[in-house]
N, CA and C atoms as an extended XYZ file, in Angstrom:
585
Properties=species:S:1:pos:R:3:atomname:S:1:resname:S:1:resid:I:1 pbc="F F F"
N         0.845       -1.182        0.000 N   MET     1
C         0.000        0.000        0.000 CA  MET     1
C         0.892        1.248        0.000 C   MET     1
N         0.600        2.171       -0.911 N   VAL     2
C         1.378        3.400       -1.034 CA  VAL     2
C         0.799        4.448       -0.080 C   VAL     2
N         1.674        5.092        0.659 N   ARG     3
C         1.244        6.095        1.641 CA  ARG     3
C         0.929        7.422        0.969 C   ARG     3
N         0.151        8.272        1.683 N   ARG     4
C        -0.328        9.520        1.104 CA  ARG     4
C        -0.006       10.770        1.925 C   ARG     4
N         0.963       10.769        2.777 N   ASN     5
C         1.348       11.967        3.502 CA  ASN     5
C         2.130       12.848        2.524 C   ASN     5
N         1.485       13.925        2.029 N   ASP     6
C         2.076       14.751        0.979 CA  ASP     6
C         3.376       15.428        1.407 C   ASP     6
N         3.453       15.866        2.670 N   GLU     7
C         4.694       16.501        3.150 CA  GLU     7
C         5.846       15.502        3.178 C   GLU     7
N         5.571       14.297        3.662 N   ARG     8
C         6.612       13.264        3.708 CA  ARG     8
C         7.029       12.884        2.294 C   ARG     8
N         6.069       12.732        1.399 N   ARG     9
C         6.378       12.391        0.002 CA  ARG     9
C         7.277       13.472       -0.608 C   ARG     9
N         6.947       14.746       -0.394 N   ALA    10
C         7.764       15.849       -0.926 CA  ALA    10
C         9.178       15.795       -0.351 C   ALA    10
N         9.298       15.526        0.939 N   ALA    11
C        10.616       15.442        1.575 CA  ALA    11
C        11.420       14.283        0.986 C   ALA    11
N        10.768       13.164        0.733 N   LEU    12
C        11.452       12.022        0.128 CA  LEU    12
C        11.879       12.337       -1.307 C   LEU    12
N        11.019       13.020       -2.047 N   LEU    13
C        11.369       13.384       -3.416 CA  LEU    13
C        12.502       14.410       -3.447 C   LEU    13
N        12.474       15.354       -2.516 N   ASP    14
C        13.580       16.315       -2.423 CA  ASP    14
C        14.883       15.594       -2.082 C   ASP    14
N        14.798       14.591       -1.232 N   ALA    15
C        15.981       13.784       -0.907 CA  ALA    15
C        16.447       13.016       -2.142 C   ALA    15
N        15.510       12.487       -2.909 N   ALA    16
C        15.862       11.756       -4.131 CA  ALA    16
C        16.577       12.681       -5.119 C   ALA    16
N        16.146       13.922       -5.209 N   ILE    17
C        16.811       14.903       -6.077 CA  ILE    17
C        18.269       15.068       -5.652 C   ILE    17
N        18.485       15.217       -4.355 N   GLU    18
C        19.855       15.400       -3.850 CA  GLU    18
C        20.712       14.167       -4.126 C   GLU    18
N        20.136       12.984       -3.936 N   VAL    19
C        20.877       11.743       -4.195 CA  VAL    19
C        21.223       11.637       -5.681 C   VAL    19
N        20.254       11.903       -6.543 N   LEU    20
C        20.512       11.849       -7.987 CA  LEU    20
C        21.629       12.802       -8.390 C   LEU    20
N        21.573       14.022       -7.882 N   ALA    21
C        22.569       15.034       -8.238 CA  ALA    21
C        23.962       14.633       -7.758 C   ALA    21
N        24.022       14.040       -6.608 N   ARG    22
C        25.315       13.703       -5.995 CA  ARG    22
C        25.862       12.363       -6.477 C   ARG    22
N        24.988       11.358       -6.605 N   GLU    23
C        25.444        9.986       -6.857 CA  GLU    23
C        24.990        9.399       -8.188 C   GLU    23
N        24.126       10.102       -8.900 N   GLY    24
C        23.624        9.587      -10.168 CA  GLY    24
C        22.525        8.555       -9.968 C   GLY    24
N        22.027        8.056      -11.070 N   VAL    25
C        20.908        7.109      -11.032 CA  VAL    25
C        21.292        5.814      -10.317 C   VAL    25
N        22.513        5.369      -10.484 N   ARG    26
C        22.943        4.117       -9.829 CA  ARG    26
C        22.882        4.230       -8.310 C   ARG    26
N        23.100        5.441       -7.797 N   GLY    27
C        23.080        5.635       -6.352 CA  GLY    27
C        21.695        5.861       -5.776 C   GLY    27
N        20.696        5.979       -6.647 N   LEU    28
C        19.336        6.246       -6.178 CA  LEU    28
C        18.657        4.941       -5.743 C   LEU    28
N        18.707        4.699       -4.441 N   THR    29
C        18.055        3.525       -3.858 CA  THR    29
C        17.102        4.008       -2.777 C   THR    29
N        16.192        3.144       -2.388 N   TYR    30
C        15.305        3.489       -1.272 CA  TYR    30
C        16.136        3.823       -0.032 C   TYR    30
N        17.145        3.028        0.212 N   ARG    31
C        17.992        3.229        1.393 CA  ARG    31
C        18.682        4.599        1.345 C   ARG    31
N        19.209        4.974        0.172 N   ALA    32
C        19.884        6.269        0.037 CA  ALA    32
C        18.900        7.418        0.233 C   ALA    32
N        17.686        7.270       -0.285 N   VAL    33
C        16.664        8.307       -0.117 CA  VAL    33
C        16.271        8.430        1.352 C   VAL    33
N        16.066        7.294        2.012 N   ASP    34
C        15.727        7.317        3.444 CA  ASP    34
C        16.824        8.017        4.248 C   ASP    34
N        18.082        7.701        3.956 N   ALA    35
C        19.196        8.308        4.690 CA  ALA    35
C        19.256        9.808        4.428 C   ALA    35
N        19.100       10.215        3.181 N   GLU    36
C        19.149       11.647        2.830 CA  GLU    36
C        18.005       12.412        3.480 C   GLU    36
N        16.832       11.790        3.555 N   ALA    37
C        15.662       12.439        4.151 CA  ALA    37
C        15.658       12.326        5.674 C   ALA    37
N        16.601       11.567        6.233 N   ALA    38
C        16.695       11.345        7.683 CA  ALA    38
C        15.388       10.767        8.240 C   ALA    38
N        14.904        9.711        7.554 N   VAL    39
C        13.699        9.014        7.991 CA  VAL    39
C        14.067        7.553        8.254 C   VAL    39
N        13.231        6.824        8.967 N   PRO    40
C        13.533        5.419        9.242 CA  PRO    40
C        13.690        4.599        7.954 C   PRO    40
N        14.583        3.630        7.998 N   ALA    41
C        14.783        2.729        6.862 CA  ALA    41
C        13.451        2.091        6.477 C   ALA    41
N        13.208        2.010        5.193 N   GLY    42
C        11.970        1.418        4.685 CA  GLY    42
C        10.877        2.432        4.398 C   GLY    42
N        11.084        3.695        4.762 N   THR    43
C        10.047        4.708        4.551 CA  THR    43
C         9.779        4.933        3.063 C   THR    43
N        10.823        5.108        2.269 N   ALA    44
C        10.641        5.383        0.838 CA  ALA    44
C         9.865        4.265        0.150 C   ALA    44
N        10.127        3.026        0.551 N   SER    45
C         9.421        1.912       -0.093 CA  SER    45
C         7.930        1.926        0.205 C   SER    45
N         7.524        2.654        1.239 N   ASN    46
C         6.102        2.799        1.547 CA  ASN    46
C         5.435        3.861        0.676 C   ASN    46
N         6.221        4.691        0.000 N   TYR    47
C         5.682        5.795       -0.792 CA  TYR    47
C         5.795        5.588       -2.297 C   TYR    47
N         6.699        4.731       -2.719 N   PHE    48
C         6.933        4.528       -4.146 CA  PHE    48
C         6.889        3.039       -4.440 C   PHE    48
N         6.053        2.660       -5.387 N   THR    49
C         5.804        1.248       -5.637 CA  THR    49
C         7.027        0.509       -6.165 C   THR    49
N         7.896        1.211       -6.893 N   ASN    50
C         9.119        0.605       -7.416 CA  ASN    50
C        10.072        1.712       -7.851 C   ASN    50
N        11.203        1.330       -8.356 N   ARG    51
C        12.227        2.306       -8.763 CA  ARG    51
C        11.724        3.225       -9.879 C   ARG    51
N        10.993        2.653      -10.851 N   ASP    52
C        10.432        3.481      -11.920 CA  ASP    52
C         9.505        4.554      -11.356 C   ASP    52
N         8.683        4.181      -10.400 N   ASP    53
C         7.773        5.141       -9.777 CA  ASP    53
C         8.556        6.253       -9.071 C   ASP    53
N         9.623        5.881       -8.375 N   LEU    54
C        10.468        6.865       -7.707 CA  LEU    54
C        11.093        7.818       -8.726 C   LEU    54
N        11.628        7.293       -9.814 N   LEU    55
C        12.222        8.135      -10.855 CA  LEU    55
C        11.175        9.056      -11.477 C   LEU    55
N        10.032        8.511      -11.779 N   TYR    56
C         8.942        9.256      -12.412 CA  TYR    56
C         8.506       10.419      -11.515 C   TYR    56
N         8.253       10.119      -10.248 N   GLN    57
C         7.797       11.168       -9.331 CA  GLN    57
C         8.894       12.188       -9.017 C   GLN    57
N        10.147       11.746       -9.028 N   THR    58
C        11.260       12.674       -8.815 CA  THR    58
C        11.336       13.662       -9.967 C   THR    58
N        11.164       13.183      -11.184 N   ALA    59
C        11.161       14.078      -12.348 CA  ALA    59
C        10.045       15.114      -12.216 C   ALA    59
N         8.872       14.687      -11.809 N   GLN    60
C         7.765       15.628      -11.621 CA  GLN    60
C         8.097       16.666      -10.559 C   GLN    60
N         8.736       16.246       -9.497 N   ARG    61
C         9.095       17.154       -8.396 CA  ARG    61
C        10.139       18.184       -8.845 C   ARG    61
N        11.110       17.767       -9.649 N   VAL    62
C        12.105       18.724      -10.149 CA  VAL    62
C        11.400       19.837      -10.912 C   VAL    62
N        10.512       19.470      -11.814 N   TYR    63
C         9.802       20.485      -12.597 CA  TYR    63
C         8.928       21.373      -11.711 C   TYR    63
N         8.314       20.781      -10.735 N   GLU    64
C         7.502       21.559       -9.792 CA  GLU    64
C         8.358       22.629       -9.108 C   GLU    64
N         9.544       22.247       -8.682 N   ARG    65
C        10.418       23.183       -7.962 CA  ARG    65
C        11.091       24.198       -8.880 C   ARG    65
N        11.150       23.942      -10.171 N   LEU    66
C        11.762       24.876      -11.108 CA  LEU    66
C        10.829       26.016      -11.526 C   LEU    66
N         9.567       25.917      -11.160 N   GLN    67
C         8.611       26.956      -11.546 CA  GLN    67
C         8.923       28.280      -10.849 C   GLN    67
N         8.735       29.405      -11.562 N   PRO    68
C         8.964       30.709      -10.915 CA  PRO    68
C         7.905       30.974       -9.854 C   PRO    68
N         8.261       31.801       -8.866 N   ASP    69
C         7.291       32.145       -7.831 CA  ASP    69
C         6.326       33.223       -8.330 C   ASP    69
N         5.299       33.502       -7.564 N   ALA    70
C         4.253       34.449       -7.957 CA  ALA    70
C         4.814       35.849       -8.187 C   ALA    70
N         5.761       36.270       -7.365 N   ALA    71
C         6.340       37.612       -7.505 CA  ALA    71
C         7.087       37.738       -8.838 C   ALA    71
N         7.789       36.696       -9.235 N   THR    72
C         8.516       36.719      -10.504 CA  THR    72
C         7.538       36.790      -11.669 C   THR    72
N         6.491       36.009      -11.606 N   ILE    73
C         5.483       36.017      -12.671 CA  ILE    73
C         4.840       37.394      -12.767 C   ILE    73
N         4.485       37.981      -11.633 N   GLU    74
C         3.879       39.320      -11.614 CA  GLU    74
C         4.826       40.342      -12.232 C   GLU    74
N         6.101       40.283      -11.851 N   ARG    75
C         7.093       41.217      -12.384 CA  ARG    75
C         7.218       41.057      -13.895 C   ARG    75
N         7.206       39.822      -14.363 N   GLN    76
C         7.300       39.568      -15.802 CA  GLN    76
C         6.097       40.114      -16.549 C   GLN    76
N         4.932       39.977      -15.963 N   GLN    77
C         3.708       40.390      -16.643 CA  GLN    77
C         3.529       41.906      -16.685 C   GLN    77
N         4.183       42.618      -15.793 N   THR    78
C         3.997       44.071      -15.749 CA  THR    78
C         5.178       44.847      -16.331 C   THR    78
N         6.218       44.164      -16.778 N   ALA    79
C         7.408       44.825      -17.322 CA  ALA    79
C         7.143       45.304      -18.752 C   ALA    79
N         7.910       46.277      -19.216 N   PRO    80
C         7.782       46.725      -20.615 CA  PRO    80
C         8.025       45.568      -21.582 C   PRO    80
N         7.533       45.700      -22.784 N   ARG    81
C         7.626       44.644      -23.794 CA  ARG    81
C         8.708       44.980      -24.822 C   ARG    81
N         9.969       44.877      -24.386 N   ASP    82
C        11.084       45.200      -25.266 CA  ASP    82
C        12.215       44.194      -25.067 C   ASP    82
N        13.274       44.364      -25.849 N   ARG    83
C        14.389       43.412      -25.768 CA  ARG    83
C        15.096       43.469      -24.427 C   ARG    83
N        15.148       44.644      -23.813 N   GLU    84
C        15.793       44.760      -22.499 CA  GLU    84
C        15.040       43.914      -21.466 C   GLU    84
N        13.714       43.983      -21.510 N   THR    85
C        12.903       43.162      -20.612 CA  THR    85
C        13.128       41.688      -20.910 C   THR    85
N        13.165       41.356      -22.189 N   TYR    86
C        13.388       39.969      -22.599 CA  TYR    86
C        14.718       39.476      -22.042 C   TYR    86
N        15.752       40.311      -22.147 N   THR    87
C        17.068       39.944      -21.628 CA  THR    87
C        17.005       39.700      -20.124 C   THR    87
N        16.328       40.576      -19.401 N   GLU    88
C        16.205       40.402      -17.950 CA  GLU    88
C        15.430       39.137      -17.607 C   GLU    88
N        14.391       38.834      -18.382 N   LEU    89
C        13.627       37.598      -18.158 CA  LEU    89
C        14.527       36.378      -18.330 C   LEU    89
N        15.357       36.398      -19.352 N   MET    90
C        16.242       35.269      -19.622 CA  MET    90
C        17.333       35.173      -18.557 C   MET    90
N        17.849       36.307      -18.107 N   ARG    91
C        18.840       36.269      -17.026 CA  ARG    91
C        18.227       35.691      -15.756 C   ARG    91
N        16.997       36.119      -15.455 N   GLU    92
C        16.305       35.601      -14.268 CA  GLU    92
C        16.103       34.094      -14.392 C   GLU    92
N        15.712       33.654      -15.564 N   LEU    93
C        15.481       32.232      -15.805 CA  LEU    93
C        16.760       31.427      -15.599 C   LEU    93
N        17.844       31.857      -16.219 N   VAL    94
C        19.118       31.140      -16.092 CA  VAL    94
C        19.580       31.153      -14.640 C   VAL    94
N        19.448       32.282      -13.975 N   SER    95
C        19.862       32.384      -12.572 CA  SER    95
C        19.019       31.480      -11.665 C   SER    95
N        17.703       31.485      -11.878 N   ARG    96
C        16.809       30.668      -11.049 CA  ARG    96
C        17.107       29.184      -11.213 C   ARG    96
N        17.280       28.767      -12.444 N   ILE    97
C        17.546       27.354      -12.687 CA  ILE    97
C        18.941       26.978      -12.184 C   ILE    97
N        19.923       27.840      -12.426 N   SER    98
C        21.286       27.549      -11.968 CA  SER    98
C        21.375       27.503      -10.450 C   SER    98
N        20.536       28.275       -9.776 N   SER    99
C        20.584       28.280       -8.310 CA  SER    99
C        19.979       27.014       -7.712 C   SER    99
N        19.217       26.266       -8.493 N   PHE   100
C        18.696       24.971       -8.052 CA  PHE   100
C        19.587       23.887       -8.675 C   PHE   100
N        20.870       23.971       -8.351 N   ARG   101
C        21.895       23.123       -8.945 CA  ARG   101
C        21.535       21.646       -8.865 C   ARG   101
N        21.192       21.180       -7.680 N   SER   102
C        20.907       19.750       -7.526 CA  SER   102
C        19.707       19.335       -8.376 C   SER   102
N        18.725       20.201       -8.504 N   GLY   103
C        17.555       19.870       -9.309 CA  GLY   103
C        17.888       19.714      -10.778 C   GLY   103
N        18.691       20.640      -11.296 N   TYR   104
C        19.032       20.551      -12.713 CA  TYR   104
C        19.952       19.368      -12.980 C   TYR   104
N        20.910       19.129      -12.083 N   LEU   105
C        21.779       17.957      -12.253 CA  LEU   105
C        20.964       16.664      -12.166 C   LEU   105
N        20.008       16.619      -11.255 N   ALA   106
C        19.125       15.447      -11.168 CA  ALA   106
C        18.342       15.282      -12.465 C   ALA   106
N        17.888       16.396      -13.019 N   LEU   107
C        17.146       16.341      -14.275 CA  LEU   107
C        18.024       15.803      -15.411 C   LEU   107
N        19.290       16.202      -15.428 N   LEU   108
C        20.203       15.652      -16.441 CA  LEU   108
C        20.353       14.141      -16.266 C   LEU   108
N        20.493       13.695      -15.024 N   GLU   109
C        20.561       12.251      -14.759 CA  GLU   109
C        19.281       11.557      -15.232 C   GLU   109
N        18.142       12.172      -14.952 N   LEU   110
C        16.862       11.595      -15.366 CA  LEU   110
C        16.747       11.538      -16.890 C   LEU   110
N        17.238       12.569      -17.563 N   ARG   111
C        17.199       12.562      -19.035 CA  ARG   111
C        18.041       11.416      -19.587 C   ARG   111
N        19.214       11.198      -19.007 N   LEU   112
C        20.032       10.082      -19.466 CA  LEU   112
C        19.339        8.746      -19.198 C   LEU   112
N        18.749        8.621      -18.026 N   GLU   113
C        18.045        7.386      -17.678 CA  GLU   113
C        16.820        7.175      -18.567 C   GLU   113
N        16.236        8.253      -19.043 N   ALA   114
C        15.062        8.156      -19.911 CA  ALA   114
C        15.377        7.463      -21.227 C   ALA   114
N        16.639        7.426      -21.613 N   THR   115
C        16.994        6.704      -22.834 CA  THR   115
C        16.819        5.200      -22.656 C   THR   115
N        16.705        4.751      -21.401 N   ARG   116
C        16.550        3.323      -21.106 CA  ARG   116
C        15.197        2.965      -20.496 C   ARG   116
N        14.426        3.974      -20.134 N   ARG   117
C        13.143        3.728      -19.462 CA  ARG   117
C        12.025        4.448      -20.217 C   ARG   117
N        11.235        3.703      -20.982 N   PRO   118
C        10.201        4.313      -21.817 CA  PRO   118
C         9.200        5.200      -21.048 C   PRO   118
N         8.775        4.794      -19.880 N   ARG   119
C         7.792        5.590      -19.124 CA  ARG   119
C         8.398        6.931      -18.705 C   ARG   119
N         9.628        6.913      -18.277 N   LEU   120
C        10.319        8.139      -17.896 CA  LEU   120
C        10.538        9.013      -19.129 C   LEU   120
N        10.924        8.408      -20.245 N   ARG   121
C        11.105        9.160      -21.491 CA  ARG   121
C         9.794        9.810      -21.905 C   ARG   121
N         8.708        9.074      -21.775 N   GLU   122
C         7.393        9.613      -22.119 CA  GLU   122
C         7.053       10.823      -21.245 C   GLU   122
N         7.284       10.708      -19.938 N   LEU   123
C         7.017       11.820      -19.017 CA  LEU   123
C         7.851       13.039      -19.375 C   LEU   123
N         9.154       12.844      -19.547 N   LEU   124
C        10.032       13.977      -19.825 CA  LEU   124
C         9.736       14.595      -21.183 C   LEU   124
N         9.450       13.769      -22.183 N   THR   125
C         9.098       14.291      -23.509 CA  THR   125
C         7.835       15.136      -23.417 C   THR   125
N         6.834       14.605      -22.739 N   GLU   126
C         5.570       15.328      -22.570 CA  GLU   126
C         5.797       16.649      -21.826 C   GLU   126
N         6.594       16.587      -20.768 N   ARG   127
C         6.830       17.770      -19.951 CA  ARG   127
C         7.623       18.843      -20.700 C   ARG   127
N         8.687       18.431      -21.381 N   VAL   128
C         9.509       19.392      -22.109 CA  VAL   128
C         8.708       19.995      -23.261 C   VAL   128
N         7.967       19.152      -23.985 N   ARG   129
C         7.114       19.673      -25.062 CA  ARG   129
C         6.117       20.698      -24.523 C   ARG   129
N         5.483       20.374      -23.395 N   ALA   130
C         4.516       21.297      -22.790 CA  ALA   130
C         5.186       22.594      -22.354 C   ALA   130
N         6.391       22.502      -21.804 N   ASP   131
C         7.124       23.708      -21.393 CA  ASP   131
C         7.466       24.576      -22.591 C   ASP   131
N         7.936       23.961      -23.670 N   VAL   132
C         8.266       24.722      -24.879 CA  VAL   132
C         7.009       25.399      -25.407 C   VAL   132
N         5.922       24.641      -25.493 N   GLU   133
C         4.662       25.198      -25.989 CA  GLU   133
C         4.171       26.335      -25.093 C   GLU   133
N         4.261       26.157      -23.786 N   ALA   134
C         3.830       27.211      -22.852 CA  ALA   134
C         4.689       28.459      -23.013 C   ALA   134
N         6.002       28.275      -23.193 N   ASN   135
C         6.886       29.426      -23.397 CA  ASN   135
C         6.575       30.144      -24.704 C   ASN   135
N         6.332       29.402      -25.770 N   VAL   136
C         5.984       30.010      -27.054 CA  VAL   136
C         4.650       30.745      -26.922 C   VAL   136
N         3.654       30.097      -26.312 N   ASN   137
C         2.347       30.739      -26.142 CA  ASN   137
C         2.444       31.998      -25.294 C   ASN   137
N         3.174       31.922      -24.178 N   TYR   138
C         3.355       33.106      -23.331 CA  TYR   138
C         4.001       34.216      -24.134 C   TYR   138
N         5.029       33.872      -24.876 N   HIS   139
C         5.737       34.867      -25.676 CA  HIS   139
C         4.801       35.527      -26.686 C   HIS   139
N         4.045       34.712      -27.400 N   GLU   140
C         3.147       35.252      -28.425 CA  GLU   140
C         2.062       36.140      -27.821 C   GLU   140
N         1.601       35.814      -26.625 N   GLN   141
C         0.551       36.602      -25.973 CA  GLN   141
C         1.098       37.818      -25.232 C   GLN   141
N         2.385       37.811      -24.920 N   SER   142
C         2.960       38.856      -24.080 CA  SER   142
C         3.268       40.140      -24.822 C   SER   142
N         3.439       40.056      -26.122 N   GLY   143
C         3.816       41.242      -26.871 CA  GLY   143
C         5.312       41.504      -26.874 C   GLY   143
N         6.097       40.566      -26.347 N   LEU   144
C         7.550       40.710      -26.392 CA  LEU   144
C         8.017       40.585      -27.843 C   LEU   144
N         9.151       41.208      -28.182 N   PRO   145
C         9.652       41.083      -29.553 CA  PRO   145
C        10.127       39.664      -29.836 C   PRO   145
N        10.234       39.342      -31.123 N   GLY   146
C        10.712       38.023      -31.520 CA  GLY   146
C         9.566       37.101      -31.881 C   GLY   146
N         9.935       35.896      -32.301 N   ASP   147
C         8.926       34.935      -32.722 CA  ASP   147
C         9.139       33.585      -32.042 C   ASP   147
N         8.334       32.608      -32.429 N   ALA   148
C         8.393       31.273      -31.814 CA  ALA   148
C         9.749       30.611      -32.031 C   ALA   148
N        10.348       30.828      -33.192 N   THR   149
C        11.661       30.235      -33.451 CA  THR   149
C        12.702       30.819      -32.504 C   THR   149
N        12.644       32.116      -32.261 N   ALA   150
C        13.582       32.748      -31.314 CA  ALA   150
C        13.426       32.133      -29.930 C   ALA   150
N        12.194       31.883      -29.508 N   VAL   151
C        11.949       31.275      -28.195 CA  VAL   151
C        12.586       29.897      -28.140 C   VAL   151
N        12.372       29.093      -29.158 N   ARG   152
C        12.931       27.734      -29.188 CA  ARG   152
C        14.466       27.768      -29.198 C   ARG   152
N        15.036       28.654      -29.996 N   LEU   153
C        16.496       28.763      -30.044 CA  LEU   153
C        17.071       29.230      -28.710 C   LEU   153
N        16.383       30.159      -28.040 N   LEU   154
C        16.849       30.597      -26.722 CA  LEU   154
C        16.780       29.465      -25.708 C   LEU   154
N        15.733       28.661      -25.771 N   ILE   155
C        15.621       27.508      -24.868 CA  ILE   155
C        16.830       26.592      -25.062 C   ILE   155
N        17.145       26.291      -26.313 N   LEU   156
C        18.274       25.401      -26.594 CA  LEU   156
C        19.594       26.013      -26.143 C   LEU   156
N        19.822       27.261      -26.480 N   ALA   157
C        21.089       27.911      -26.125 CA  ALA   157
C        21.240       28.059      -24.612 C   ALA   157
N        20.196       28.506      -23.943 N   LEU   158
C        20.305       28.761      -22.515 CA  LEU   158
C        20.365       27.472      -21.705 C   LEU   158
N        19.720       26.424      -22.191 N   ASN   159
C        19.848       25.140      -21.501 CA  ASN   159
C        21.295       24.688      -21.484 C   ASN   159
N        21.999       24.844      -22.613 N   TRP   160
C        23.391       24.410      -22.615 CA  TRP   160
C        24.254       25.332      -21.768 C   TRP   160
N        23.946       26.619      -21.745 N   LEU   161
C        24.673       27.541      -20.868 CA  LEU   161
C        24.511       27.109      -19.409 C   LEU   161
N        23.319       26.706      -19.038 N   ILE   162
C        23.070       26.231      -17.667 CA  ILE   162
C        23.878       24.964      -17.390 C   ILE   162
N        23.917       24.054      -18.350 N   VAL   163
C        24.719       22.833      -18.181 CA  VAL   163
C        26.181       23.206      -17.944 C   VAL   163
N        26.710       24.130      -18.724 N   GLU   164
C        28.097       24.576      -18.524 CA  GLU   164
C        28.289       25.139      -17.128 C   GLU   164
N        27.370       25.991      -16.692 N   GLN   165
C        27.473       26.630      -15.387 CA  GLN   165
C        27.475       25.610      -14.262 C   GLN   165
N        26.689       24.560      -14.395 N   LEU   166
C        26.540       23.596      -13.309 CA  LEU   166
C        27.561       22.464      -13.342 C   LEU   166
N        28.049       22.135      -14.517 N   THR   167
C        28.975       21.017      -14.594 CA  THR   167
C        30.437       21.452      -14.689 C   THR   167
N        30.692       22.562      -15.366 N   LEU   168
C        32.051       23.097      -15.519 CA  LEU   168
C        32.016       24.598      -15.235 C   LEU   168
N        31.799       24.975      -13.982 N   PRO   169
C        31.567       26.384      -13.652 CA  PRO   169
C        32.746       27.311      -13.932 C   PRO   169
N        33.933       26.776      -14.155 N   ASP   170
C        35.082       27.638      -14.435 CA  ASP   170
C        35.219       27.996      -15.911 C   ASP   170
N        34.380       27.428      -16.777 N   VAL   171
C        34.434       27.761      -18.197 CA  VAL   171
C        33.940       29.191      -18.418 C   VAL   171
N        32.777       29.522      -17.870 N   PHE   172
C        32.204       30.859      -17.975 CA  PHE   172
C        31.842       31.341      -16.577 C   PHE   172
N        32.315       32.516      -16.212 N   GLY   173
C        31.947       33.099      -14.926 CA  GLY   173
C        30.561       33.714      -14.989 C   GLY   173
N        30.105       34.244      -13.862 N   GLU   174
C        28.767       34.829      -13.793 CA  GLU   174
C        28.625       36.036      -14.722 C   GLU   174
N        29.672       36.872      -14.809 N   ALA   175
C        29.621       38.026      -15.716 CA  ALA   175
C        29.551       37.555      -17.169 C   ALA   175
N        30.328       36.501      -17.482 N   ASP   176
C        30.256       35.918      -18.827 CA  ASP   176
C        28.845       35.430      -19.118 C   ASP   176
N        28.263       34.780      -18.136 N   ARG   177
C        26.908       34.244      -18.300 CA  ARG   177
C        25.937       35.362      -18.649 C   ARG   177
N        25.983       36.455      -17.906 N   ASP   178
C        25.071       37.568      -18.171 CA  ASP   178
C        25.289       38.150      -19.561 C   ASP   178
N        26.548       38.268      -19.974 N   GLN   179
C        26.851       38.798      -21.311 CA  GLN   179
C        26.372       37.833      -22.398 C   GLN   179
N        26.534       36.550      -22.169 N   LEU   180
C        26.087       35.567      -23.151 CA  LEU   180
C        24.564       35.547      -23.282 C   LEU   180
N        23.859       35.689      -22.174 N   VAL   181
C        22.398       35.756      -22.230 CA  VAL   181
C        21.984       36.980      -23.041 C   VAL   181
N        22.593       38.129      -22.753 N   ALA   182
C        22.261       39.357      -23.479 CA  ALA   182
C        22.567       39.203      -24.965 C   ALA   182
N        23.708       38.607      -25.294 N   ALA   183
C        24.084       38.414      -26.696 CA  ALA   183
C        23.114       37.463      -27.398 C   ALA   183
N        22.699       36.414      -26.717 N   ALA   184
C        21.747       35.468      -27.319 CA  ALA   184
C        20.431       36.170      -27.635 C   ALA   184
N        19.934       36.944      -26.683 N   VAL   185
C        18.679       37.668      -26.929 CA  VAL   185
C        18.873       38.657      -28.075 C   VAL   185
N        19.970       39.411      -28.056 N   GLU   186
C        20.218       40.419      -29.095 CA  GLU   186
C        20.277       39.788      -30.484 C   GLU   186
N        20.912       38.634      -30.585 N   ARG   187
C        21.075       38.003      -31.897 CA  ARG   187
C        19.850       37.215      -32.355 C   ARG   187
N        19.090       36.694      -31.418 N   LEU   188
C        17.967       35.824      -31.788 CA  LEU   188
C        16.614       36.522      -31.799 C   LEU   188
N        16.495       37.600      -31.062 N   VAL   189
C        15.193       38.272      -30.959 CA  VAL   189
C        15.230       39.539      -31.805 C   VAL   189
N        14.480       39.517      -32.885 N   ALA   190
C        14.435       40.663      -33.787 CA  ALA   190
C        13.815       41.857      -33.086 C   ALA   190
N        14.409       43.007      -33.298 N   GLN   191
C        13.859       44.253      -32.766 CA  GLN   191
C        12.626       44.600      -33.605 C   GLN   191
N        11.521       44.987      -32.957 N   PRO   192
C        10.345       45.354      -33.740 CA  PRO   192
C        10.647       46.544      -34.648 C   PRO   192
N        10.121       46.480      -35.855 N   SER   193
C        10.364       47.580      -36.790 CA  SER   193
C         9.510       48.784      -36.438 C   SER   193
N        10.076       49.971      -36.647 N   ALA   194
C         9.343       51.210      -36.357 CA  ALA   194
C         8.316       51.442      -37.448 C   ALA   194
N         7.109       51.756      -37.032 N   SER   195
C         6.038       51.946      -38.024 CA  SER   195
C         5.824       53.404      -38.292 C   SER   195
């Protein structure tokens, strides 16, 4: 029987994220999750029916935690609709994701594992597709400059910048990161023509 204490489940999933980031998929065991969450041995097995279920729910939790907070969304919705705002939005995005280092590293581990686990691949494909579509839709409705292709290209470019920041942080410093984000927006987002 799977338990339903939502706070405990969240704590176990947060522990699973930390284990994945630190030890990779091979290190993700019920025992490792229990130890990371500082709960009695056997607790994780009461919440997740099997390893696939643990991986699946951990992926969902990473995405849940990567969402911007209400204040960030409000700030984005009330900012001017120009390239400078777009640049700041992208800097905020890269900074927010980079600051959740263990979550993004866990997500990279999950993506690699998805090449071997069809259910996990299905979840991640569905989630990433939905995120891309939501970003394109938000962009089109927001009045920001640029088009859907620019949004997709920025997603691809900034995702790799985040990977560099988290895996090889000495390649580009924080100032480099900010300049690269600005350059990506400048080159990919067309300035609206004056009418």
